[in-house]
mmCIF file of C-alpha atoms in Angstrom:
data_model
loop_
_atom_site.group_PDB
_atom_site.id
_atom_site.type_symbol
_atom_site.label_atom_id
_atom_site.label_comp_id
_atom_site.label_asym_id
_atom_site.label_seq_id
_atom_site.Cartn_x
_atom_site.Cartn_y
_atom_site.Cartn_z
ATOM 1 C CA MET A 806 -11.237 6.221 -17.437
ATOM 2 C CA VAL A 807 -9.694 9.143 -17.711
ATOM 3 C CA TRP A 808 -7.308 9.763 -14.457
ATOM 4 C CA ILE A 809 -5.977 13.433 -13.903
ATOM 5 C CA ILE A 810 -3.230 12.288 -11.050
ATOM 6 C CA GLN A 811 -1.800 8.967 -11.331
ATOM 7 C CA SER A 812 0.972 8.216 -9.139
ATOM 8 C CA SER A 813 2.347 5.175 -7.153
ATOM 9 C CA ARG A 814 -0.430 5.478 -4.205
ATOM 10 C CA ILE A 815 -3.426 7.284 -5.323
ATOM 11 C CA LYS A 816 -5.238 7.783 -8.479
ATOM 12 C CA VAL A 817 -7.543 10.817 -8.893
ATOM 13 C CA ARG A 818 -10.236 12.345 -11.255
ATOM 14 C CA GLU A 819 -13.488 14.207 -11.578
ATOM 15 C CA VAL A 820 -16.346 13.502 -9.743
ATOM 16 C CA THR A 821 -19.090 12.111 -11.837
ATOM 17 C CA MET A 822 -22.604 11.466 -10.742
ATOM 18 C CA ASP A 823 -22.010 7.917 -9.956
ATOM 19 C CA ASP A 824 -19.687 9.571 -7.125
ATOM 20 C CA VAL A 825 -23.202 10.810 -4.921
ATOM 21 C CA LYS A 826 -23.458 7.895 -3.143
ATOM 22 C CA THR A 827 -19.814 8.009 -1.874
ATOM 23 C CA PHE A 828 -20.021 11.604 -0.894
ATOM 24 C CA LEU A 829 -23.123 11.227 1.007
ATOM 25 C CA ASN A 830 -21.840 8.819 3.049
ATOM 26 C CA TRP A 831 -18.590 10.432 3.312
ATOM 27 C CA TRP A 832 -20.005 14.123 4.068
ATOM 28 C CA ASN A 833 -22.540 12.866 6.687
ATOM 29 C CA ASP A 834 -20.164 10.942 8.725
ATOM 30 C CA PRO A 835 -18.980 12.477 12.216
ATOM 31 C CA GLN A 836 -15.990 10.896 12.104
ATOM 32 C CA VAL A 837 -14.848 12.195 8.386
ATOM 33 C CA MET A 838 -16.715 15.745 9.144
ATOM 34 C CA LYS A 839 -15.405 16.392 12.585
ATOM 35 C CA ASP A 840 -11.471 17.980 11.623
ATOM 36 C CA VAL A 841 -13.954 20.777 9.617
ATOM 37 C CA GLY A 842 -16.352 21.385 12.269
ATOM 38 C CA PHE A 843 -19.430 19.091 11.392
ATOM 39 C CA GLU A 844 -19.348 16.731 14.357
ATOM 40 C CA GLU A 845 -22.632 15.745 13.540
ATOM 41 C CA GLY A 846 -21.613 14.843 10.381
ATOM 42 C CA LEU A 847 -23.530 17.158 7.492
ATOM 43 C CA LYS A 848 -26.611 15.643 7.538
ATOM 44 C CA LEU A 849 -27.515 16.280 3.911
ATOM 45 C CA THR A 850 -29.922 14.052 1.688
ATOM 46 C CA TYR A 851 -28.869 12.355 -1.136
ATOM 47 C CA ASP A 852 -31.303 14.769 -3.457
ATOM 48 C CA GLN A 853 -28.794 17.794 -2.431
ATOM 49 C CA VAL A 854 -25.761 16.169 -2.950
ATOM 50 C CA TYR A 855 -27.144 14.811 -6.293
ATOM 51 C CA GLU A 856 -28.289 18.366 -7.338
ATOM 52 C CA GLN A 857 -24.548 19.602 -6.258
ATOM 53 C CA PHE A 858 -23.140 16.960 -8.158
ATOM 54 C CA LEU A 859 -25.469 18.062 -11.322
ATOM 55 C CA LYS A 860 -24.758 21.649 -11.019
ATOM 56 C CA ARG A 861 -20.922 20.647 -10.727
ATOM 57 C CA THR A 862 -21.266 18.158 -14.382
ATOM 58 C CA LYS A 863 -23.099 21.291 -16.027
ATOM 59 C CA GLN A 864 -20.072 23.840 -15.153
ATOM 60 C CA GLU A 865 -18.124 24.263 -18.420
ATOM 61 C CA SER A 866 -15.845 27.198 -17.572
ATOM 62 C CA SER A 867 -12.458 26.529 -16.876
ATOM 63 C CA LYS A 868 -12.526 28.655 -14.181
ATOM 64 C CA ALA A 869 -15.193 26.988 -12.442
ATOM 65 C CA SER A 870 -14.546 24.924 -8.976
ATOM 66 C CA LYS A 871 -13.651 21.379 -9.152
ATOM 67 C CA LEU A 872 -13.946 18.590 -7.116
ATOM 68 C CA TRP A 873 -11.785 15.234 -7.523
ATOM 69 C CA ILE A 874 -12.429 12.184 -5.833
ATOM 70 C CA VAL A 875 -8.940 10.317 -5.231
ATOM 71 C CA PHE A 876 -8.797 6.416 -5.109
ATOM 72 C CA ASP A 877 -6.451 4.403 -3.383
ATOM 73 C CA GLN A 878 -4.127 2.261 -6.196
ATOM 74 C CA ASP A 879 -6.978 -0.821 -5.288
ATOM 75 C CA ASN A 880 -9.328 1.648 -6.848
ATOM 76 C CA HIS A 881 -11.016 1.950 -3.546
ATOM 77 C CA PRO A 882 -12.525 5.749 -3.123
ATOM 78 C CA ILE A 883 -10.226 7.016 0.082
ATOM 79 C CA GLY A 884 -10.669 11.106 -0.441
ATOM 80 C CA GLU A 885 -11.520 14.346 -2.210
ATOM 81 C CA PHE A 886 -9.623 17.278 -3.624
ATOM 82 C CA SER A 887 -10.838 20.306 -4.688
ATOM 83 C CA TYR A 888 -9.929 23.800 -6.023
ATOM 84 C CA GLY A 889 -11.498 27.057 -6.938
ATOM 85 C CA GLU A 890 -11.910 30.756 -6.258
ATOM 86 C CA HIS A 891 -9.489 31.207 -9.324
ATOM 87 C CA ASN A 892 -7.247 34.820 -9.433
ATOM 88 C CA ASP A 893 -6.490 35.441 -12.907
ATOM 89 C CA VAL A 894 -3.798 38.612 -11.918
ATOM 90 C CA GLU A 895 -2.010 36.586 -9.021
ATOM 91 C CA ARG A 896 -2.348 33.140 -11.279
ATOM 92 C CA SER A 897 -4.139 31.790 -7.962
ATOM 93 C CA CYS A 898 -6.515 29.291 -6.741
ATOM 94 C CA ARG A 899 -7.795 27.804 -3.295
ATOM 95 C CA ILE A 900 -7.292 24.319 -2.428
ATOM 96 C CA GLY A 901 -9.180 21.816 0.188
ATOM 97 C CA LEU A 902 -8.419 17.735 0.487
ATOM 98 C CA LYS A 903 -9.680 15.568 2.901
ATOM 99 C CA ILE A 904 -9.018 11.883 3.465
ATOM 100 C CA CYS A 905 -11.913 10.024 3.876
ATOM 101 C CA ASP A 906 -11.881 6.751 4.748
ATOM 102 C CA VAL A 907 -10.874 6.834 8.192
ATOM 103 C CA LYS A 908 -8.876 3.046 7.485
ATOM 104 C CA ALA A 909 -6.811 5.220 4.772
ATOM 105 C CA GLN A 910 -5.892 7.938 7.070
ATOM 106 C CA GLY A 911 -2.228 8.410 9.354
ATOM 107 C CA LYS A 912 -0.743 6.262 6.250
ATOM 108 C CA GLY A 913 0.812 9.434 4.782
ATOM 109 C CA LEU A 914 -1.828 9.516 1.930
ATOM 110 C CA GLY A 915 -2.952 13.172 3.154
ATOM 111 C CA LYS A 916 0.416 14.485 2.188
ATOM 112 C CA HIS A 917 0.543 12.529 -0.686
ATOM 113 C CA LEU A 918 -2.679 13.941 -2.264
ATOM 114 C CA LEU A 919 -1.550 17.251 -1.499
ATOM 115 C CA LEU A 920 1.810 17.308 -2.440
ATOM 116 C CA GLN A 921 0.322 15.303 -6.255
ATOM 117 C CA GLY A 922 -2.560 17.652 -6.314
ATOM 118 C CA MET A 923 -0.537 21.218 -5.872
ATOM 119 C CA HIS A 924 1.908 19.603 -8.268
ATOM 120 C CA TYR A 925 -0.764 19.421 -10.696
ATOM 121 C CA LEU A 926 -2.225 22.742 -10.030
ATOM 122 C CA PHE A 927 1.148 24.371 -10.434
ATOM 123 C CA SER A 928 2.772 22.332 -13.132
ATOM 124 C CA THR A 929 -0.218 21.292 -15.538
ATOM 125 C CA LEU A 930 -2.855 24.828 -14.796
ATOM 126 C CA ASP A 931 0.307 27.072 -14.546
ATOM 127 C CA TYR A 932 -0.811 28.525 -11.061
ATOM 128 C CA HIS A 933 1.851 30.687 -9.124
ATOM 129 C CA LYS A 934 -0.004 30.573 -5.914
ATOM 130 C CA ILE A 935 -1.685 28.118 -3.820
ATOM 131 C CA TYR A 936 -4.503 29.079 -0.513
ATOM 132 C CA ILE A 937 -5.294 26.877 1.438
ATOM 133 C CA ASP A 938 -6.932 27.148 5.259
ATOM 134 C CA THR A 939 -8.184 24.699 8.028
ATOM 135 C CA LEU A 940 -9.952 25.289 11.728
ATOM 136 C CA THR A 941 -7.236 25.823 14.365
ATOM 137 C CA THR A 942 -8.158 23.001 15.591
ATOM 138 C CA ASN A 943 -6.802 20.708 12.942
ATOM 139 C CA LYS A 944 -3.822 20.670 14.185
ATOM 140 C CA ARG A 945 -2.540 17.588 11.961
ATOM 141 C CA ALA A 946 -3.557 19.683 8.636
ATOM 142 C CA ILE A 947 -1.805 22.597 10.335
ATOM 143 C CA GLN A 948 1.353 20.747 10.612
ATOM 144 C CA LEU A 949 1.171 19.334 7.207
ATOM 145 C CA TYR A 950 0.933 22.732 5.620
ATOM 146 C CA GLN A 951 3.796 23.983 7.391
ATOM 147 C CA THR A 952 5.873 21.211 6.663
ATOM 148 C CA ILE A 953 5.853 21.884 2.551
ATOM 149 C CA GLY A 954 6.384 25.249 3.240
ATOM 150 C CA ALA A 955 3.272 27.302 3.411
ATOM 151 C CA ALA A 956 3.508 30.415 4.931
ATOM 152 C CA THR A 957 0.876 31.745 7.855
ATOM 153 C CA LEU A 958 -1.364 34.593 6.555
ATOM 154 C CA GLU A 959 -3.242 35.142 9.337
ATOM 155 C CA VAL A 960 -5.562 33.530 11.718
ATOM 156 C CA LYS A 961 -8.975 34.918 12.075
ATOM 157 C CA LYS A 962 -11.132 34.546 15.716
ATOM 158 C CA ASN A 963 -14.203 33.673 15.474
ATOM 159 C CA PHE A 964 -14.344 32.484 11.739
ATOM 160 C CA TRP A 965 -17.137 29.775 11.515
ATOM 161 C CA THR A 966 -19.559 28.990 14.349
ATOM 162 C CA ASN A 967 -21.064 25.373 13.587
ATOM 163 C CA PRO A 968 -24.028 24.043 13.980
ATOM 164 C CA GLN A 969 -23.992 22.976 17.015
ATOM 165 C CA ASN A 970 -22.848 26.920 18.242
ATOM 166 C CA ILE A 971 -19.210 25.778 18.703
ATOM 167 C CA VAL A 972 -16.939 28.958 17.113
ATOM 168 C CA PHE A 973 -14.012 28.091 15.841
ATOM 169 C CA ASP A 974 -10.847 30.011 14.644
ATOM 170 C CA ALA A 975 -9.174 29.640 11.020
ATOM 171 C CA ILE A 976 -5.642 29.708 9.989
ATOM 172 C CA PHE A 977 -4.634 31.152 6.395
ATOM 173 C CA PHE A 978 -1.924 29.958 4.396
ATOM 174 C CA GLU A 979 -0.659 30.295 0.782
ATOM 175 C CA CYS A 980 2.189 28.237 -0.509
ATOM 176 C CA LEU A 981 4.523 29.855 -3.347
ATOM 177 C CA ARG A 982 5.275 27.869 -6.442
ATOM 178 C CA GLU A 983 8.747 28.162 -5.716
ATOM 179 C CA ASN A 984 9.022 27.485 -2.479
ATOM 180 C CA PHE A 985 6.867 23.921 -2.632
ATOM 181 C CA TYR A 986 9.523 23.163 -5.488
ATOM 182 C CA GLN A 987 12.459 24.118 -3.210
ATOM 183 C CA TYR A 988 10.623 21.861 -0.712
ATOM 184 C CA THR A 989 10.521 19.324 -2.755
ATOM 185 C CA LEU A 990 13.906 19.150 -4.074
ATOM 186 C CA ASP A 991 15.142 19.608 -0.409
ATOM 187 C CA ASN A 992 13.536 16.410 0.927
ATOM 188 C CA ASN A 993 14.235 14.676 -2.360
ATOM 189 C CA ILE A 994 10.603 14.427 -3.227
ATOM 190 C CA HIS A 995 10.110 13.400 -6.995
ATOM 191 C CA ILE A 996 6.661 14.252 -8.065
#
């Protein structure tokens, strides 16, 4: 097993075709997907997720979007981390993350994953800026992003309408590498 990240609390690797069923269950679970606006889950079929994963495994470019699966130290899958929308000029990308195992939520694993993932992108892949966004209704995510020093770029009103015709606003953040490492230094966080 090739782990991209191994820390005291999590292990992270790229997804494989063996992960299709896990993601199908997560993405179709309303409890997992409600914070990203899908109050009834995504309602995907196995074949749809399988095709998405098949496309991902065939992408060979270093600029291709990446999807990682996150495990706890007992090798239980607990979530996902993704990055893409690479910009070579400003050395930036956009990330997304989610603790999908409801039993693992509320234990600080989301913050730990965010810090570990950003550290990897800044230190190993040499990004200088990371963008992240969420719906304005996702108060926990907003607080988390602000806590680590991400700056609000803008709030977009009526940004997205979900399948139930509920309209959501979205908030967009950026985190600069120097601000991220200043946050870890100021808070005595060793990554």
